[in-house]
Short mmCIF file of C-alpha atoms in Angstrom, two decimals:
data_model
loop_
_atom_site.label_atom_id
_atom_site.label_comp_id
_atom_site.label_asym_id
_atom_site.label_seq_id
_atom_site.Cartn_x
_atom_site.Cartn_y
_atom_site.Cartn_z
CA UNK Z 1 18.75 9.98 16.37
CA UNK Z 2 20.69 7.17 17.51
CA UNK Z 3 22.22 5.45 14.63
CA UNK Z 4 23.80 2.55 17.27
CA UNK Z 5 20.35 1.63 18.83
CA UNK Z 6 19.26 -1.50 17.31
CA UNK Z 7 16.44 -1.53 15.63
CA UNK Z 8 13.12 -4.45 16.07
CA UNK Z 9 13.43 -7.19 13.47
CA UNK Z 10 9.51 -8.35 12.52
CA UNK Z 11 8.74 -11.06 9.75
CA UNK Z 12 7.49 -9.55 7.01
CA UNK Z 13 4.92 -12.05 6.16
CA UNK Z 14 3.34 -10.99 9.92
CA UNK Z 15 3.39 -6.92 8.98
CA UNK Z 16 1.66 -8.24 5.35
CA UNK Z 17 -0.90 -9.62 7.05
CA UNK Z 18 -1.46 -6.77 9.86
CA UNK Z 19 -1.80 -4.60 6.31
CA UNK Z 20 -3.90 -7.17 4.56
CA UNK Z 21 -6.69 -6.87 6.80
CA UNK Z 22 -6.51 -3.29 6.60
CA UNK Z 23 -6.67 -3.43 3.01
CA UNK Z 24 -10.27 -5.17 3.02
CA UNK Z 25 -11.76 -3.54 6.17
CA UNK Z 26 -14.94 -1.83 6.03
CA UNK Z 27 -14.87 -0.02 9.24
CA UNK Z 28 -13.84 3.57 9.65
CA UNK Z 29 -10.17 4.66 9.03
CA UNK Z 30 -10.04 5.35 12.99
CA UNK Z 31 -10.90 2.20 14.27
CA UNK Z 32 -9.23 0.29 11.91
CA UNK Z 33 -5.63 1.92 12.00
CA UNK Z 34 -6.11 1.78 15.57
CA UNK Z 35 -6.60 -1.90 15.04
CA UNK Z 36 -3.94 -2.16 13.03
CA UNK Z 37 -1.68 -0.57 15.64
CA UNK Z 38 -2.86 -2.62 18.24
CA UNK Z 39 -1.59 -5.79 16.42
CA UNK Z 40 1.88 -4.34 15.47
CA UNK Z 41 2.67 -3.70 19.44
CA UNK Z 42 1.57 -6.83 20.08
CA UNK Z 43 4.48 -8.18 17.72
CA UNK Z 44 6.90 -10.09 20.26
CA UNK Z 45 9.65 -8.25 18.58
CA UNK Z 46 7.94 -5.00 18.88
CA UNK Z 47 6.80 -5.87 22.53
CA UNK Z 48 10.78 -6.05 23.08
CA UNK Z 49 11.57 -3.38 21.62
CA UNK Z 50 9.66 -0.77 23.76
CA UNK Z 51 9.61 -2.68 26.85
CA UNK Z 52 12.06 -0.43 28.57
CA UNK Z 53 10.19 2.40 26.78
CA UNK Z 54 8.00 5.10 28.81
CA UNK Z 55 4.26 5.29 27.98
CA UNK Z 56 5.19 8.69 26.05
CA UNK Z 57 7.55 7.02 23.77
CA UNK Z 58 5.20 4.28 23.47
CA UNK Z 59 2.16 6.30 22.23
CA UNK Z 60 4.20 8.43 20.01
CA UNK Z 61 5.52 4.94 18.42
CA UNK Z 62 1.56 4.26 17.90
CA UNK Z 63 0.81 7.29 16.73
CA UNK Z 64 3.71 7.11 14.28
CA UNK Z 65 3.03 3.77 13.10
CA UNK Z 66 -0.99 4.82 12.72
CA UNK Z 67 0.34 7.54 10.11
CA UNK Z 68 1.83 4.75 7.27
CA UNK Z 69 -1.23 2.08 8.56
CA UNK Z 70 -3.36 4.91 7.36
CA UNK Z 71 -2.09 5.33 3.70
CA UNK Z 72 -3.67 1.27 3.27
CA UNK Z 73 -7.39 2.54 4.48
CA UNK Z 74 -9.62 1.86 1.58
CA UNK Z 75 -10.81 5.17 1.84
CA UNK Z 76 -7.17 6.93 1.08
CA UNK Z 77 -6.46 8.52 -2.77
CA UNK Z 78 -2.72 7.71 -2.75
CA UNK Z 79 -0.01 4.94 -2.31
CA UNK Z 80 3.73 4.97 -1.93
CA UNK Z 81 5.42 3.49 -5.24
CA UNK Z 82 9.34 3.21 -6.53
CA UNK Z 83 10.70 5.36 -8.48
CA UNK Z 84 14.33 5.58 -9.80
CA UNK Z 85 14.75 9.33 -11.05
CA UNK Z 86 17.04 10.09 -8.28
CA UNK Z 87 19.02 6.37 -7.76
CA UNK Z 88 21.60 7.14 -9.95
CA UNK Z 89 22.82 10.09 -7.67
CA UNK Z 90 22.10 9.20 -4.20
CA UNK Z 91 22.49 5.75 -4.10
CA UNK Z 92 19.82 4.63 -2.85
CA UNK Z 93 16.07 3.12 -3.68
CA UNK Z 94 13.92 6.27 -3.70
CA UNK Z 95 10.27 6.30 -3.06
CA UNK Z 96 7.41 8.84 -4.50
CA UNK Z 97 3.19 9.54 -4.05
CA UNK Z 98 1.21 8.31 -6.76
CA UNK Z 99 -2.73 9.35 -6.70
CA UNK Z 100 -5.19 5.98 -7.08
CA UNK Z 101 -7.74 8.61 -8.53
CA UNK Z 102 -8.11 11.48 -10.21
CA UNK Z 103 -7.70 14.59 -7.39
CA UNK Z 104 -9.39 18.03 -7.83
CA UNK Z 105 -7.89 21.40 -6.88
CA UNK Z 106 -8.45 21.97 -3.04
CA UNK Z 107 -8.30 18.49 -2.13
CA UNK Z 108 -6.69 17.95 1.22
CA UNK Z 109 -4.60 14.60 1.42
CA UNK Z 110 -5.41 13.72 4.89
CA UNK Z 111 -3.80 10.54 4.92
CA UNK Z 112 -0.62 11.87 4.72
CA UNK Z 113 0.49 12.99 7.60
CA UNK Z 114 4.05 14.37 8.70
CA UNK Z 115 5.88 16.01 11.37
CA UNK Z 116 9.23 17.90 12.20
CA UNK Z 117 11.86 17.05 14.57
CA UNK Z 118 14.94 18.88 15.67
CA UNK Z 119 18.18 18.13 14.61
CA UNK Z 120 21.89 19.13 15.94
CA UNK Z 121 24.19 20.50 14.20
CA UNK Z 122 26.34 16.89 13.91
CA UNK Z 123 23.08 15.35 12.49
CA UNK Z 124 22.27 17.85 9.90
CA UNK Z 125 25.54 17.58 8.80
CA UNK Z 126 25.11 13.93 8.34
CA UNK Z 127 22.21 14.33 6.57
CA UNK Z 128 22.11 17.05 4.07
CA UNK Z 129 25.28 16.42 2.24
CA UNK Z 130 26.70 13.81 -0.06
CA UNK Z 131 30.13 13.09 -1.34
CA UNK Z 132 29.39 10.71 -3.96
CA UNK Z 133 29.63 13.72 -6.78
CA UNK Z 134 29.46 16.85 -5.22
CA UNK Z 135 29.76 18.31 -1.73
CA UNK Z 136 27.04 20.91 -2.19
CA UNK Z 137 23.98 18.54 -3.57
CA UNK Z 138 22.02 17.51 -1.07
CA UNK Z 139 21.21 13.86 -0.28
CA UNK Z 140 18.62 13.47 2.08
CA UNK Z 141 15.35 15.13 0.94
CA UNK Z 142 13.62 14.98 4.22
CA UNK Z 143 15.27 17.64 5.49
CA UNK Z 144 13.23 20.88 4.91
CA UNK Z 145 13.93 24.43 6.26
CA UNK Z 146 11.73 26.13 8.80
CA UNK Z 147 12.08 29.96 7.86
CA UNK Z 148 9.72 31.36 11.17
CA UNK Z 149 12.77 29.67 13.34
CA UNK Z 150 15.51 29.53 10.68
CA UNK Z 151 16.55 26.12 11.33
CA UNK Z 152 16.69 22.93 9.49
CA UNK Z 153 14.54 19.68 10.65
CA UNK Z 154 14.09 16.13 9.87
CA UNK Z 155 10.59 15.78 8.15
CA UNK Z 156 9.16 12.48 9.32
CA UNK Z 157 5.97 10.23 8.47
CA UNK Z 158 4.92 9.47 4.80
CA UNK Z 159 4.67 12.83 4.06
CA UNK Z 160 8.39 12.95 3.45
CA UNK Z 161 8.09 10.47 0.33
CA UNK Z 162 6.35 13.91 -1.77
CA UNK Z 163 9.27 14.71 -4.00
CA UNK Z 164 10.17 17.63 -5.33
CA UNK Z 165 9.13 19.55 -8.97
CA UNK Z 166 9.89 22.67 -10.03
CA UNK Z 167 5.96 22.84 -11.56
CA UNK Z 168 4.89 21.28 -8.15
CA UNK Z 169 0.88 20.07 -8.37
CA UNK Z 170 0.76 20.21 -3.95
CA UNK Z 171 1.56 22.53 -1.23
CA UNK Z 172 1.89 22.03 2.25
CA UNK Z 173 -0.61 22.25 4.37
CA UNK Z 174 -0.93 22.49 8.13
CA UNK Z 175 -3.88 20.69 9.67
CA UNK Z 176 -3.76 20.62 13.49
CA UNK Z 177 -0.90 18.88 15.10
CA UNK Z 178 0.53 17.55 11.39
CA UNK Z 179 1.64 18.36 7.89
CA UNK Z 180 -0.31 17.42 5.06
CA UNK Z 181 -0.45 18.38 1.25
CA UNK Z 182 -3.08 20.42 -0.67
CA UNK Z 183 -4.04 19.75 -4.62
CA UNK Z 184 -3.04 23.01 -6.21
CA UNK Z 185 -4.02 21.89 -9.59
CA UNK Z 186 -5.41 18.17 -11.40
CA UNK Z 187 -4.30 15.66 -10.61
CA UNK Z 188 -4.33 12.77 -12.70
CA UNK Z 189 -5.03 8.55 -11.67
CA UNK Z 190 -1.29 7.46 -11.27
CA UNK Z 191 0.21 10.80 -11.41
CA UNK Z 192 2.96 11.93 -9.03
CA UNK Z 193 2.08 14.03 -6.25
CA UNK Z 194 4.81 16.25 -5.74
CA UNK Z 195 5.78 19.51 -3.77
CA UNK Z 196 8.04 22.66 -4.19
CA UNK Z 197 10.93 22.55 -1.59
CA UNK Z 198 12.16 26.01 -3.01
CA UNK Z 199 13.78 28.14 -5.05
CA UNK Z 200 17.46 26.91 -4.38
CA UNK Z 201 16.67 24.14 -2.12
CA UNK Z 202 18.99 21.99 -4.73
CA UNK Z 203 22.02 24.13 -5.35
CA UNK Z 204 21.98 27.97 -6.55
CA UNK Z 205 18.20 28.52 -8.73
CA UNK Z 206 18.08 24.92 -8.24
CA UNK Z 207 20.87 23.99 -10.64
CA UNK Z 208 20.77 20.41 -9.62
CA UNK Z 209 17.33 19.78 -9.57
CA UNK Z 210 16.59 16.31 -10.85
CA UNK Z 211 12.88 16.70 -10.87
CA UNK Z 212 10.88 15.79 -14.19
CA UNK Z 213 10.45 19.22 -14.78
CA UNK Z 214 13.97 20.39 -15.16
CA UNK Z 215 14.47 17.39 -17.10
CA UNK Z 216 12.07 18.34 -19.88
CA UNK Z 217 13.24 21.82 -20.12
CA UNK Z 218 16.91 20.52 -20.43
CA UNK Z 219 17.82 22.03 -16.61
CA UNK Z 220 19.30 20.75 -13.35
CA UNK Z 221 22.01 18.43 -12.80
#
């Protein structure tokens, strides 16, 4: 991560339209992300942007940018949605999985996709705590644990936007190269998908957990 690299500024109103088309299209989720893709890198501010890029860096921009183009396929079961449950302690806008139907047991969400990348030690210090409140809460959820290396990485794609609940209704699931989630029990039109990040992923037992669950049951912070 290079927090000093500047990042491409696109209009809005031309990534709206690059998503409106892929809204209404009728041809396979393949060829139309790939579509899709093909009209974001040919953005002039894009084209900038990775002009001093290698070929590598370029593709795995693409392939990036195909995982969020996917989540607009008419054929996907979930969108990405506001939610302010956790605002009032990080600071920030927060966003969450809703379903857009009703999702069995066993269901695979294919559509959303993530991957891990490896952070130093100065960067996972950046991330994981806060000082707004307390020193030990954590502020950025997207970094998750790897316990077959016993290191910490920076969970990237739309897959990071699952939030947390103590009575999670997903799991993660490999499939191939990526991450995705698994239904683990219904799941209701406009309902929350959300995972478990652990036992004390949020303090000791979870102590400030802020998920809905904890809420009901009068725990967490």
């Amino acid at each position: 991560m290079d927090p000093s690299r500047r990042l491409p500024k696109t209009s809005g109103k031309d990534l709206l339209q690059i998503v409106r088309r892929l809204v209404i299209s009728k041809e396979p989720l393949n060829h139309a992300t790939r579509r899709s893709v093909d009209e974001l890198l040919m953005l002039p501010p894009i084209r900038y942007y990775l002009k001093s890029c290698t070929q590598r860096q370029i593709n795995a921009f693409a392939t990036h940018a195909s995982r969020y183009f996917e989540l607009y396929h008419p054929s996907g079961c979930i969108e990405i949605a506001h939610t302010s449950r956790y605002s009032h302690r990080t600071g920030k806008s927060e966003l969450c999985i809703l379903a857009t139907r009703d999702l069995a047991p066993g269901t695979v969400i294919t559509e959303l996709k993530g991957s891990m990348a490896n952070l130093t030690e100065e960067e996972e210090r950046e991330l994981k705590y806060t000082n707004l409140r307390n020193s030990e809460v954590r502020r950025d959820f997207s970094v998750i644990h790897s316990t077959q290396i016993k290191k910490n990485h920076l969970f990237l794609g739309p897959a990071r936007f699952v939030n947390h609940d103590c009575d999670n209704n997903c799991e993660l699931f490999r499939e191939g190269r990526y991450i995705t989630f698994r239904v683990i029990r219904p799941i209701r039109l406009g309902e929350e998908l959300t995972a478990h990040y652990g036992d004390s992923y949020f303090g000791r037992k979870n102590c400030h957990c802020l998920c809905e669950t904890c809420e009901k049951n009068g725990r967490g912070g």
